[in-house]
PDB file of C-alpha atoms in Angstrom:
ATOM      1  CA  MET A 257     -93.702 -35.872-108.234  1.00 45.00           C
ATOM      2  CA  ASN A 258     -94.354 -32.199-108.707  1.00 48.00           C
ATOM      3  CA  SER A 259     -93.938 -31.590-105.010  1.00 45.00           C
ATOM      4  CA  ALA A 260     -90.636 -33.410-104.947  1.00 43.00           C
ATOM      5  CA  SER A 261     -89.527 -31.542-108.017  1.00 42.00           C
ATOM      6  CA  ASN A 262     -90.461 -28.212-106.474  1.00 43.00           C
ATOM      7  CA  SER A 263     -88.675 -29.092-103.262  1.00 37.00           C
ATOM      8  CA  SER A 264     -85.614 -29.975-105.228  1.00 33.00           C
ATOM      9  CA  GLN A 265     -85.691 -26.687-107.160  1.00 35.00           C
ATOM     10  CA  THR A 266     -86.037 -24.733-103.931  1.00 37.00           C
ATOM     11  CA  ALA A 267     -83.287 -26.604-102.247  1.00 39.00           C
ATOM     12  CA  ASN A 268     -80.915 -26.275-105.160  1.00 45.00           C
ATOM     13  CA  SER A 269     -81.683 -22.593-105.849  1.00 47.00           C
ATOM     14  CA  SER A 270     -79.132 -20.099-104.557  1.00 56.00           C
ATOM     15  CA  PHE A 271     -81.379 -17.033-105.186  1.00 53.00           C
ATOM     16  CA  THR A 272     -83.624 -16.320-102.169  1.00 60.00           C
ATOM     17  CA  MET A 273     -86.105 -13.545-101.301  1.00 57.00           C
ATOM     18  CA  ASP A 274     -83.373 -11.864 -99.299  1.00 65.00           C
ATOM     19  CA  ASP A 275     -81.217 -11.858-102.411  1.00 58.00           C
ATOM     20  CA  PHE A 276     -84.100 -10.308-104.327  1.00 50.00           C
ATOM     21  CA  ALA A 277     -84.423  -7.529-101.740  1.00 55.00           C
ATOM     22  CA  LYS A 278     -80.680  -6.871-101.924  1.00 56.00           C
ATOM     23  CA  ALA A 279     -80.918  -6.742-105.728  1.00 52.00           C
ATOM     24  CA  LEU A 280     -83.558  -4.030-105.430  1.00 51.00           C
ATOM     25  CA  GLU A 281     -81.310  -2.060-103.097  1.00 54.00           C
ATOM     26  CA  THR A 282     -78.447  -2.435-105.560  1.00 51.00           C
ATOM     27  CA  HIS A 283     -80.712  -1.174-108.333  1.00 50.00           C
ATOM     28  CA  ASP A 284     -81.601   1.910-106.297  1.00 45.00           C
ATOM     29  CA  TYR A 285     -77.933   2.746-105.845  1.00 49.00           C
ATOM     30  CA  GLN A 286     -77.717   3.297-109.579  1.00 72.00           C
ATOM     31  CA  PHE A 287     -79.319   6.684-108.911  1.00 84.00           C
ATOM     32  CA  GLN A 288     -76.415   9.099-108.553  1.00 87.00           C
ATOM     33  CA  LYS A 289     -76.009  12.844-108.111  1.00 89.00           C
ATOM     34  CA  GLY A 290     -75.775  14.577-111.504  1.00 88.00           C
ATOM     35  CA  GLN A 291     -77.782  11.869-113.261  1.00 91.00           C
ATOM     36  CA  ILE A 292     -80.725  12.831-115.474  1.00 92.00           C
ATOM     37  CA  VAL A 293     -83.775  10.615-114.958  1.00 93.00           C
ATOM     38  CA  GLN A 294     -87.344  10.476-116.215  1.00 93.00           C
ATOM     39  CA  GLY A 295     -90.309  10.332-113.909  1.00 93.00           C
ATOM     40  CA  LYS A 296     -93.907  11.302-113.224  1.00 94.00           C
ATOM     41  CA  VAL A 297     -95.137  13.645-110.512  1.00 94.00           C
ATOM     42  CA  PHE A 298     -97.884  11.879-108.542  1.00 93.00           C
ATOM     43  CA  GLN A 299     -98.289  14.177-105.529  1.00 93.00           C
ATOM     44  CA  ILE A 300     -97.818  17.902-104.840  1.00 92.00           C
ATOM     45  CA  ASP A 301     -97.845  19.543-101.433  1.00 91.00           C
ATOM     46  CA  HIS A 302     -96.724  22.860 -99.916  1.00 89.00           C
ATOM     47  CA  ASP A 303     -93.035  21.910 -99.721  1.00 91.00           C
ATOM     48  CA  GLY A 304     -92.641  20.354-103.152  1.00 92.00           C
ATOM     49  CA  ALA A 305     -93.568  17.339-105.235  1.00 94.00           C
ATOM     50  CA  TYR A 306     -93.159  13.565-105.078  1.00 94.00           C
ATOM     51  CA  VAL A 307     -91.970  11.861-108.222  1.00 93.00           C
ATOM     52  CA  ASP A 308     -91.987   8.254-109.333  1.00 93.00           C
ATOM     53  CA  ILE A 309     -88.656   7.591-111.055  1.00 91.00           C
ATOM     54  CA  GLY A 310     -88.866   3.811-110.870  1.00 87.00           C
ATOM     55  CA  GLY A 311     -86.972   3.405-107.615  1.00 77.00           C
ATOM     56  CA  LYS A 312     -87.850   1.575-104.408  1.00 77.00           C
ATOM     57  CA  SER A 313     -88.903   4.896-102.891  1.00 81.00           C
ATOM     58  CA  SER A 314     -90.432   7.955-104.473  1.00 89.00           C
ATOM     59  CA  ALA A 315     -88.124  10.908-105.193  1.00 92.00           C
ATOM     60  CA  PHE A 316     -88.703  14.409-103.828  1.00 95.00           C
ATOM     61  CA  LEU A 317     -88.477  17.741-105.666  1.00 94.00           C
ATOM     62  CA  PRO A 318     -88.316  20.806-103.336  1.00 94.00           C
ATOM     63  CA  ARG A 319     -90.469  23.804-104.260  1.00 93.00           C
ATOM     64  CA  ASP A 320     -87.392  25.997-104.904  1.00 92.00           C
ATOM     65  CA  GLU A 321     -86.109  23.458-107.455  1.00 93.00           C
ATOM     66  CA  ALA A 322     -89.287  23.363-109.565  1.00 92.00           C
ATOM     67  CA  ALA A 323     -88.250  25.992-112.130  1.00 91.00           C
ATOM     68  CA  LEU A 324     -85.859  28.866-112.848  1.00 88.00           C
ATOM     69  CA  ARG A 325     -88.589  31.417-112.226  1.00 86.00           C
ATOM     70  CA  ALA A 326     -90.518  31.785-109.002  1.00 83.00           C
ATOM     71  CA  VAL A 327     -93.630  29.586-109.089  1.00 84.00           C
ATOM     72  CA  THR A 328     -96.739  30.016-106.945  1.00 85.00           C
ATOM     73  CA  ASP A 329     -98.676  27.025-108.254  1.00 89.00           C
ATOM     74  CA  LEU A 330     -96.420  24.004-108.745  1.00 91.00           C
ATOM     75  CA  SER A 331     -98.992  22.250-110.910  1.00 89.00           C
ATOM     76  CA  GLU A 332     -98.280  24.880-113.609  1.00 88.00           C
ATOM     77  CA  VAL A 333     -94.775  23.524-114.143  1.00 91.00           C
ATOM     78  CA  LEU A 334     -95.221  20.009-112.737  1.00 93.00           C
ATOM     79  CA  PRO A 335     -98.340  18.500-114.298  1.00 92.00           C
ATOM     80  CA  LEU A 336     -99.430  15.270-112.595  1.00 93.00           C
ATOM     81  CA  ASN A 337     -98.687  11.934-114.290  1.00 91.00           C
ATOM     82  CA  GLU A 338     -96.804  13.536-117.185  1.00 92.00           C
ATOM     83  CA  LYS A 339     -93.353  12.145-118.012  1.00 93.00           C
ATOM     84  CA  LEU A 340     -90.672  14.760-117.367  1.00 93.00           C
ATOM     85  CA  GLU A 341     -86.891  14.892-117.041  1.00 93.00           C
ATOM     86  CA  PHE A 342     -85.237  15.647-113.704  1.00 95.00           C
ATOM     87  CA  LEU A 343     -81.702  16.105-112.415  1.00 93.00           C
ATOM     88  CA  ILE A 344     -80.667  14.251-109.251  1.00 93.00           C
ATOM     89  CA  ILE A 345     -79.063  16.836-106.958  1.00 91.00           C
ATOM     90  CA  ARG A 346     -78.818  14.718-103.777  1.00 90.00           C
ATOM     91  CA  GLU A 347     -78.300  10.969-103.559  1.00 85.00           C
ATOM     92  CA  GLN A 348     -80.690   8.813-101.605  1.00 81.00           C
ATOM     93  CA  ASP A 349     -81.087   9.251 -97.875  1.00 82.00           C
ATOM     94  CA  ALA A 350     -81.569   6.555 -95.230  1.00 79.00           C
ATOM     95  CA  GLU A 351     -85.061   5.889 -96.573  1.00 79.00           C
ATOM     96  CA  GLY A 352     -83.830   5.496-100.142  1.00 79.00           C
ATOM     97  CA  GLN A 353     -85.242   8.833-101.329  1.00 88.00           C
ATOM     98  CA  VAL A 354     -83.294  10.985-103.807  1.00 91.00           C
ATOM     99  CA  THR A 355     -83.749  14.746-104.277  1.00 93.00           C
ATOM    100  CA  LEU A 356     -84.529  16.119-107.733  1.00 95.00           C
ATOM    101  CA  SER A 357     -84.408  19.457-109.528  1.00 94.00           C
ATOM    102  CA  ARG A 358     -85.950  20.883-112.668  1.00 95.00           C
ATOM    103  CA  ARG A 359     -84.367  24.300-112.051  1.00 93.00           C
ATOM    104  CA  GLN A 360     -80.795  23.008-112.148  1.00 93.00           C
ATOM    105  CA  LEU A 361     -81.594  20.869-115.183  1.00 94.00           C
ATOM    106  CA  GLU A 362     -82.698  24.026-117.001  1.00 94.00           C
ATOM    107  CA  ILE A 363     -79.475  25.761-115.938  1.00 94.00           C
ATOM    108  CA  GLN A 364     -77.454  22.810-117.269  1.00 93.00           C
ATOM    109  CA  HIS A 365     -79.242  23.052-120.619  1.00 94.00           C
ATOM    110  CA  ILE A 366     -78.530  26.813-120.759  1.00 95.00           C
ATOM    111  CA  TRP A 367     -74.788  26.225-120.209  1.00 95.00           C
ATOM    112  CA  GLU A 368     -74.798  23.637-123.001  1.00 94.00           C
ATOM    113  CA  LYS A 369     -76.610  26.049-125.321  1.00 95.00           C
ATOM    114  CA  LEU A 370     -74.165  28.885-124.589  1.00 95.00           C
ATOM    115  CA  ALA A 371     -71.176  26.594-125.196  1.00 94.00           C
ATOM    116  CA  THR A 372     -72.629  25.701-128.604  1.00 92.00           C
ATOM    117  CA  MET A 373     -73.196  29.384-129.383  1.00 90.00           C
ATOM    118  CA  GLN A 374     -69.549  30.122-128.528  1.00 89.00           C
ATOM    119  CA  GLU A 375     -68.361  27.327-130.828  1.00 87.00           C
ATOM    120  CA  ASN A 376     -70.456  28.796-133.652  1.00 82.00           C
ATOM    121  CA  SER A 377     -69.251  32.380-132.961  1.00 79.00           C
ATOM    122  CA  GLN A 378     -72.831  33.513-132.292  1.00 85.00           C
ATOM    123  CA  THR A 379     -73.873  36.600-130.340  1.00 87.00           C
ATOM    124  CA  VAL A 380     -76.454  36.951-127.585  1.00 90.00           C
ATOM    125  CA  GLN A 381     -78.565  39.677-125.962  1.00 91.00           C
ATOM    126  CA  VAL A 382     -77.661  40.404-122.333  1.00 94.00           C
ATOM    127  CA  LYS A 383     -79.006  42.853-119.745  1.00 94.00           C
ATOM    128  CA  VAL A 384     -76.633  44.892-117.581  1.00 95.00           C
ATOM    129  CA  ILE A 385     -77.524  44.362-113.905  1.00 95.00           C
ATOM    130  CA  GLY A 386     -74.512  45.750-112.059  1.00 95.00           C
ATOM    131  CA  VAL A 387     -71.205  47.610-112.184  1.00 95.00           C
ATOM    132  CA  ASN A 388     -67.830  46.999-110.584  1.00 90.00           C
ATOM    133  CA  LYS A 389     -64.316  48.367-111.037  1.00 85.00           C
ATOM    134  CA  GLY A 390     -63.440  45.915-113.796  1.00 92.00           C
ATOM    135  CA  GLY A 391     -66.587  46.121-115.923  1.00 94.00           C
ATOM    136  CA  VAL A 392     -70.283  45.214-115.762  1.00 96.00           C
ATOM    137  CA  THR A 393     -72.251  42.161-114.651  1.00 96.00           C
ATOM    138  CA  VAL A 394     -75.018  40.970-116.934  1.00 96.00           C
ATOM    139  CA  ASN A 395     -77.961  38.596-116.912  1.00 95.00           C
ATOM    140  CA  ILE A 396     -77.964  36.061-119.722  1.00 93.00           C
ATOM    141  CA  ASN A 397     -80.802  33.533-119.735  1.00 88.00           C
ATOM    142  CA  SER A 398     -80.920  33.668-115.905  1.00 89.00           C
ATOM    143  CA  LEU A 399     -77.148  33.136-115.599  1.00 94.00           C
ATOM    144  CA  ARG A 400     -74.736  35.778-114.351  1.00 95.00           C
ATOM    145  CA  GLY A 401     -72.067  36.924-116.783  1.00 96.00           C
ATOM    146  CA  PHE A 402     -69.333  39.551-116.884  1.00 97.00           C
ATOM    147  CA  ILE A 403     -68.136  41.989-119.556  1.00 95.00           C
ATOM    148  CA  PRO A 404     -64.686  43.514-118.835  1.00 95.00           C
ATOM    149  CA  ARG A 405     -64.409  47.287-119.224  1.00 93.00           C
ATOM    150  CA  SER A 406     -61.958  46.832-122.118  1.00 90.00           C
ATOM    151  CA  HIS A 407     -64.601  44.878-124.041  1.00 91.00           C
ATOM    152  CA  LEU A 408     -67.339  47.508-123.744  1.00 90.00           C
ATOM    153  CA  ALA A 409     -68.144  50.116-126.371  1.00 81.00           C
ATOM    154  CA  GLU A 410     -68.888  52.630-123.572  1.00 80.00           C
ATOM    155  CA  ARG A 411     -66.046  52.528-121.028  1.00 83.00           C
ATOM    156  CA  ASP A 412     -66.290  55.872-119.234  1.00 83.00           C
ATOM    157  CA  ASN A 413     -69.784  55.897-117.710  1.00 88.00           C
ATOM    158  CA  LEU A 414     -70.538  52.302-116.744  1.00 91.00           C
ATOM    159  CA  GLU A 415     -73.384  53.301-114.406  1.00 92.00           C
ATOM    160  CA  ALA A 416     -75.333  54.540-117.434  1.00 90.00           C
ATOM    161  CA  LEU A 417     -75.325  51.000-118.837  1.00 92.00           C
ATOM    162  CA  VAL A 418     -77.319  49.478-115.958  1.00 93.00           C
ATOM    163  CA  GLY A 419     -80.693  48.289-117.234  1.00 93.00           C
ATOM    164  CA  GLN A 420     -79.585  48.414-120.867  1.00 92.00           C
ATOM    165  CA  SER A 421     -79.574  45.456-123.256  1.00 91.00           C
ATOM    166  CA  LEU A 422     -76.313  44.806-125.100  1.00 91.00           C
ATOM    167  CA  THR A 423     -75.313  42.465-127.902  1.00 89.00           C
ATOM    168  CA  ALA A 424     -72.280  40.437-126.857  1.00 91.00           C
ATOM    169  CA  GLY A 425     -70.016  37.669-128.078  1.00 90.00           C
ATOM    170  CA  PHE A 426     -68.443  34.948-125.944  1.00 93.00           C
ATOM    171  CA  LEU A 427     -64.884  35.111-124.577  1.00 92.00           C
ATOM    172  CA  GLU A 428     -65.162  32.223-122.089  1.00 94.00           C
ATOM    173  CA  VAL A 429     -67.893  29.704-121.241  1.00 95.00           C
ATOM    174  CA  ASP A 430     -66.707  27.555-118.321  1.00 94.00           C
ATOM    175  CA  ARG A 431     -69.573  25.645-116.744  1.00 90.00           C
ATOM    176  CA  SER A 432     -67.425  23.780-114.206  1.00 89.00           C
ATOM    177  CA  ASN A 433     -66.200  27.065-112.679  1.00 91.00           C
ATOM    178  CA  LYS A 434     -69.438  28.938-113.430  1.00 90.00           C
ATOM    179  CA  LYS A 435     -67.421  31.489-115.396  1.00 94.00           C
ATOM    180  CA  LEU A 436     -69.166  33.350-118.201  1.00 96.00           C
ATOM    181  CA  ILE A 437     -67.184  36.203-119.773  1.00 96.00           C
ATOM    182  CA  LEU A 438     -68.515  38.154-122.742  1.00 95.00           C
ATOM    183  CA  SER A 439     -67.487  40.974-125.061  1.00 92.00           C
ATOM    184  CA  GLN A 440     -69.535  43.739-126.649  1.00 88.00           C
ATOM    185  CA  ARG A 441     -66.591  44.650-128.892  1.00 82.00           C
ATOM    186  CA  LEU A 442     -66.327  41.070-130.149  1.00 80.00           C
ATOM    187  CA  ALA A 443     -69.995  41.135-131.171  1.00 80.00           C
ATOM    188  CA  ALA A 444     -69.522  44.444-132.979  1.00 76.00           C
ATOM    189  CA  ARG A 445     -66.451  43.087-134.756  1.00 74.00           C
ATOM    190  CA  SER A 446     -68.313  39.950-135.838  1.00 75.00           C
ATOM    191  CA  SER A 447     -71.234  42.047-137.097  1.00 72.00           C
ATOM    192  CA  ASN A 448     -68.978  44.473-138.967  1.00 75.00           C
ATOM    193  CA  PHE A 449     -66.897  41.649-140.429  1.00 78.00           C
ATOM    194  CA  ASN A 450     -69.996  40.377-142.221  1.00 76.00           C
ATOM    195  CA  LEU A 451     -70.219  43.718-144.041  1.00 81.00           C
ATOM    196  CA  LEU A 452     -66.747  43.390-145.540  1.00 86.00           C
ATOM    197  CA  GLU A 453     -65.776  41.796-148.836  1.00 88.00           C
ATOM    198  CA  ALA A 454     -62.712  41.557-151.063  1.00 88.00           C
ATOM    199  CA  GLY A 455     -62.334  44.486-153.493  1.00 90.00           C
ATOM    200  CA  GLN A 456     -64.256  46.850-151.194  1.00 91.00           C
ATOM    201  CA  LEU A 457     -62.933  50.360-150.475  1.00 93.00           C
ATOM    202  CA  VAL A 458     -62.941  50.970-146.719  1.00 92.00           C
ATOM    203  CA  GLU A 459     -61.894  53.771-144.381  1.00 93.00           C
ATOM    204  CA  GLY A 460     -60.370  53.409-140.940  1.00 91.00           C
ATOM    205  CA  LYS A 461     -57.940  54.826-138.406  1.00 92.00           C
ATOM    206  CA  VAL A 462     -54.341  53.851-137.859  1.00 92.00           C
ATOM    207  CA  THR A 463     -53.998  52.140-134.467  1.00 90.00           C
ATOM    208  CA  GLY A 464     -50.419  50.900-134.673  1.00 89.00           C
ATOM    209  CA  ILE A 465     -47.282  51.090-136.803  1.00 92.00           C
ATOM    210  CA  LYS A 466     -44.817  48.224-137.035  1.00 92.00           C
ATOM    211  CA  PRO A 467     -41.775  47.710-139.302  1.00 92.00           C
ATOM    212  CA  PHE A 468     -43.785  45.219-141.394  1.00 93.00           C
ATOM    213  CA  GLY A 469     -47.032  47.162-141.707  1.00 93.00           C
ATOM    214  CA  VAL A 470     -49.757  49.424-140.381  1.00 93.00           C
ATOM    215  CA  PHE A 471     -52.711  48.284-138.268  1.00 92.00           C
ATOM    216  CA  VAL A 472     -56.021  49.934-139.121  1.00 90.00           C
ATOM    217  CA  ASP A 473     -59.285  49.860-137.157  1.00 86.00           C
ATOM    218  CA  LEU A 474     -62.375  49.413-139.358  1.00 85.00           C
ATOM    219  CA  ASP A 475     -65.245  50.015-136.904  1.00 78.00           C
ATOM    220  CA  GLY A 476     -64.033  47.324-134.528  1.00 72.00           C
ATOM    221  CA  VAL A 477     -62.362  45.088-137.099  1.00 79.00           C
ATOM    222  CA  SER A 478     -58.562  45.151-137.122  1.00 81.00           C
ATOM    223  CA  ALA A 479     -56.954  45.221-140.586  1.00 88.00           C
ATOM    224  CA  LEU A 480     -53.336  45.162-141.719  1.00 92.00           C
ATOM    225  CA  LEU A 481     -51.818  47.308-144.446  1.00 95.00           C
ATOM    226  CA  HIS A 482     -48.582  45.433-145.136  1.00 95.00           C
ATOM    227  CA  ILE A 483     -45.555  47.535-146.058  1.00 94.00           C
ATOM    228  CA  LYS A 484     -45.458  45.902-149.506  1.00 94.00           C
ATOM    229  CA  GLN A 485     -49.079  46.978-150.103  1.00 95.00           C
ATOM    230  CA  VAL A 486     -48.579  50.664-149.226  1.00 95.00           C
ATOM    231  CA  SER A 487     -46.939  51.749-152.492  1.00 95.00           C
ATOM    232  CA  GLN A 488     -45.467  50.411-155.696  1.00 94.00           C
ATOM    233  CA  LYS A 489     -42.264  52.168-154.619  1.00 93.00           C
ATOM    234  CA  PHE A 490     -39.908  50.893-151.895  1.00 93.00           C
ATOM    235  CA  ILE A 491     -40.478  52.362-148.425  1.00 92.00           C
ATOM    236  CA  GLU A 492     -37.693  52.642-145.877  1.00 89.00           C
ATOM    237  CA  SER A 493     -39.798  53.594-142.846  1.00 90.00           C
ATOM    238  CA  LEU A 494     -43.559  53.571-142.331  1.00 93.00           C
ATOM    239  CA  ASP A 495     -43.239  56.055-139.443  1.00 91.00           C
ATOM    240  CA  LYS A 496     -42.403  58.727-142.023  1.00 88.00           C
ATOM    241  CA  VAL A 497     -45.642  58.040-143.918  1.00 91.00           C
ATOM    242  CA  PHE A 498     -48.260  57.312-141.252  1.00 94.00           C
ATOM    243  CA  GLN A 499     -49.119  58.325-137.716  1.00 92.00           C
ATOM    244  CA  VAL A 500     -51.418  56.768-135.094  1.00 92.00           C
ATOM    245  CA  GLY A 501     -54.942  58.207-135.251  1.00 91.00           C
ATOM    246  CA  GLN A 502     -54.641  59.106-138.920  1.00 93.00           C
ATOM    247  CA  SER A 503     -57.606  58.302-141.207  1.00 94.00           C
ATOM    248  CA  ILE A 504     -56.771  56.289-144.291  1.00 95.00           C
ATOM    249  CA  LYS A 505     -58.626  54.544-147.099  1.00 95.00           C
ATOM    250  CA  GLY A 506     -57.668  51.262-148.704  1.00 94.00           C
ATOM    251  CA  ILE A 507     -58.994  48.361-150.713  1.00 95.00           C
ATOM    252  CA  ILE A 508     -59.577  44.958-149.084  1.00 94.00           C
ATOM    253  CA  ILE A 509     -57.430  42.410-150.916  1.00 93.00           C
ATOM    254  CA  ASP A 510     -57.997  39.470-148.555  1.00 91.00           C
ATOM    255  CA  LEU A 511     -60.103  38.559-145.522  1.00 86.00           C
ATOM    256  CA  ASP A 512     -60.398  35.491-143.310  1.00 78.00           C
ATOM    257  CA  GLU A 513     -63.237  35.673-140.780  1.00 68.00           C
ATOM    258  CA  GLY A 514     -62.161  32.460-139.065  1.00 63.00           C
ATOM    259  CA  LYS A 515     -58.808  33.991-138.141  1.00 65.00           C
ATOM    260  CA  GLY A 516     -60.167  37.538-137.941  1.00 66.00           C
ATOM    261  CA  ARG A 517     -57.752  38.819-140.582  1.00 79.00           C
ATOM    262  CA  VAL A 518     -58.280  41.619-143.092  1.00 89.00           C
ATOM    263  CA  ALA A 519     -55.567  42.686-145.538  1.00 93.00           C
ATOM    264  CA  LEU A 520     -55.597  46.154-147.112  1.00 95.00           C
ATOM    265  CA  SER A 521     -53.816  47.804-150.003  1.00 95.00           C
ATOM    266  CA  THR A 522     -53.243  51.437-150.974  1.00 95.00           C
ATOM    267  CA  ARG A 523     -50.734  50.674-153.736  1.00 93.00           C
ATOM    268  CA  VAL A 524     -53.604  49.651-156.046  1.00 93.00           C
ATOM    269  CA  LEU A 525     -54.908  53.226-155.761  1.00 94.00           C
ATOM    270  CA  GLU A 526     -51.714  54.748-157.177  1.00 94.00           C
ATOM    271  CA  ASN A 527     -51.550  56.199-160.703  1.00 93.00           C
ATOM    272  CA  TYR A 528     -47.774  55.823-160.616  1.00 94.00           C
ATOM    273  CA  PRO A 529     -45.202  54.214-158.260  1.00 94.00           C
ATOM    274  CA  GLY A 530     -44.654  56.310-155.134  1.00 93.00           C
ATOM    275  CA  GLU A 531     -47.777  58.483-155.456  1.00 94.00           C
ATOM    276  CA  VAL A 532     -48.972  57.493-151.966  1.00 93.00           C
ATOM    277  CA  LEU A 533     -45.650  58.723-150.580  1.00 93.00           C
ATOM    278  CA  GLU A 534     -45.536  61.941-152.565  1.00 92.00           C
ATOM    279  CA  ASN A 535     -49.193  63.000-152.627  1.00 93.00           C
ATOM    280  CA  PHE A 536     -51.028  61.026-149.943  1.00 93.00           C
ATOM    281  CA  ALA A 537     -53.864  63.561-149.488  1.00 93.00           C
ATOM    282  CA  GLU A 538     -54.764  63.527-153.200  1.00 94.00           C
ATOM    283  CA  VAL A 539     -54.809  59.710-153.318  1.00 94.00           C
ATOM    284  CA  MET A 540     -57.165  59.617-150.315  1.00 94.00           C
ATOM    285  CA  THR A 541     -59.447  62.372-151.659  1.00 93.00           C
ATOM    286  CA  SER A 542     -59.968  60.606-154.986  1.00 93.00           C
ATOM    287  CA  ALA A 543     -59.833  57.066-153.518  1.00 92.00           C
ATOM    288  CA  GLU A 544     -63.356  56.107-154.622  1.00 92.00           C
ATOM    289  CA  ALA A 545     -62.743  56.924-158.291  1.00 91.00           C
ATOM    290  CA  ARG A 546     -59.365  55.204-158.137  1.00 90.00           C
ATOM    291  CA  ALA A 547     -60.954  52.102-156.533  1.00 90.00           C
ATOM    292  CA  ASN A 548     -63.594  51.923-159.301  1.00 88.00           C
ATOM    293  CA  ARG A 549     -60.866  52.192-161.908  1.00 84.00           C
ATOM    294  CA  ALA A 550     -58.822  49.469-160.222  1.00 78.00           C
ATOM    295  CA  SER A 551     -61.925  47.249-160.067  1.00 77.00           C
ATOM    296  CA  ALA A 552     -62.625  47.790-163.782  1.00 71.00           C
ATOM    297  CA  LYS A 553     -59.039  46.839-164.662  1.00 70.00           C
ATOM    298  CA  SER A 554     -59.233  43.604-162.644  1.00 67.00           C
ATOM    299  CA  GLU A 555     -62.383  42.572-164.518  1.00 59.00           C
TER     300      GLU A 555
END
């Protein structure tokens, strides 16, 4: 009875051992380039390491792909029988073996970290490793980055920067094109912005004059002195009052770090309408006392 039953089950079954073997092959094809897998190193030799990732065949990790840094003893970074993550960098060959990398997985994690830092407007320490006509190349967590000349604090003697560590902000983090562009000026601006607050008296230099207002540089932070905030008296032309490169003092009346905006006022320093226009030097000389008085009035 049992024998007949078994014969019947075998005869009626459509799933054979060949089907099982094909299913295993299909399972192996799930391993694709760019995929992150877990596995255990079970053998190390001169050329690399063999890793069990649950496939039909063991995977292979070349010596050069073991870590970002040069490694003499692979067992230091690839302990036997310990579960680790790996990145598949080459799909399986004729024998069903895939090629793995820990080095490129680390690089992938670094790109992800830098992208997060850019989103959060964070700064990073970089080391200058080279110079070209457009700026300097830098090392940042083993990746190669670039700071354009216009975004450096020191723009005249770039050779002197080689070997130095700089604090930089992120202009572009593009992992797909391996493009990493940074700015030393952006980092300085972000740092200086944190020192500013509404009601504070600041000093800067005029960098531009427009019909609607005057742009002022505050140690890397750009501020605007709107024409309506210059004086309590009407002004026909700002070019008659200010000149580029001129030092001026003003009180911060508004700031928005997210948009990088700082608004200044000199009209609040006046003792009477038009004083800034008639006696600019005196207003600037006694700006601190005037600012304290203006602060006391607002309270």
